[in-house]
């Protein structure tokens, strides 16, 4: 039992110390895989299906096939998203994210972050027929390359000053001044203190590169443009997976280097606190002026990054628990928001409007919903999808009893307990102000009349198809009806979102809505991981 506890606390080294496996890394590996699987299904299944009551039972779903004509009208196949390299590039990104979570060496840090980043650059520019996606991907590549320079410079300085590429050696050096009270080794502590200044400066440069990658202020300026330019499906991946891996890596780095007894006036983790403050203010204030939905989500993300960095920089048991919980709920809420945005685009395909502004939008195939005003009156078109969007938006805003409220409350409580009163007041104020642009979306969806009407060319159209039995079922019936087909007709309202999208949205929305009834598992997991980290 004792050895099990030691293994649980310390983890095990892999590949000669390049990586390590601990309870935290294992939990987040599983979490990254689940999030990635949910995003991947956006292109893995047909986005819409034909639903008729007489053929909706389970037995008929399994044993009957429907073949229908006019497929471009009845079931647009989302062929613009079906690019053969897509899953391979996702494999590189997920591999990089998993390696970065587990990294334990300066060499593997750089290799992991570059493997993840290059996959994201390729993914952004994958849609070659899109001028916007190409320009957005190029912007991301150039500024991402600049941030990689900071990371490489930081790792080089760390190696030059510590003499080791292994992070464990770095953690030992930053803790050596535990001996500073012994006068006989004062010269040794003077040396380590001097080294500590250099290491502190190196970690500050390293943190700049990672803050760039997670779009934290003041290094946020690339994210609204990139989010808005690239296809919505790619935005989902860039906004979620890249941030999870970097934040989990920073969690351990902050924990083991901020407990040093070096008497610095300014440690590198103070830069995270400054970035948190700027992210809260910039993400809220600039979000108020946005009318494009993905740019608004980008500034919303910057504001959430402010909360995550606040929890990260405090580095207490309560704040680490809040950090882990906030990161998980942010990922789930953000994923749900983007899946709903994509689903709204699919559900409006046979509607039309007379707005010239909508018709002049670039890249409508890859990002059908680009403006907040395009959501106007959507409640009257699809009330269930509109309600799911409202629940997710309210969770972003921190409205109780949704999951976002508990996450913000945990972070603010940890900050108050540690004496960060000023930044807590700023966080509360910005959280209230950000409710303005969230409520504007709710107003557009629920309280305005829709601009959309069913395309008159399709309104009265009757679509034809045929129902036939599967061969496996046909073996049990007479040979003369094996090849028979039954003709069916259906209208436009029989074409609905596919089960993969509706089930995903339902599960994510219920998690956000009903967290108050199932808090124990989530909170216990976050608490145990925080305790394990502090007991190592």
Coordinates of C-alpha atoms in Angstrom, one line a residue, residues 100 103 105-118 145 147-153 155 210:
X100 CA 3.2 18.5 -23.4
X103 CA 6.8 16.6 -20.3
X105 CA 12.6 18.0 -19.8
X106 CA 13.5 21.2 -21.6
X107 CA 14.0 19.3 -24.9
X108 CA 10.6 17.6 -24.7
X109 CA 8.9 20.9 -23.9
X110 CA 10.0 22.4 -27.1
X111 CA 9.4 19.3 -29.2
X112 CA 5.9 18.9 -27.8
X113 CA 4.8 22.5 -28.1
X114 CA 6.1 22.6 -31.7
X115 CA 4.4 19.3 -32.7
X116 CA 1.1 20.7 -31.4
X117 CA 1.6 24.2 -32.9
X118 CA 2.6 23.0 -36.4
X145 CA 6.7 31.3 -34.6
X147 CA 6.2 33.0 -29.5
X148 CA 8.2 29.8 -30.1
X149 CA 11.4 32.0 -30.3
X150 CA 10.6 33.2 -26.7
X151 CA 10.1 29.6 -25.6
X152 CA 13.4 28.5 -27.2
X153 CA 15.3 31.4 -25.7
X155 CA 14.8 27.0 -22.4
X210 CA 3.4 30.3 -23.4

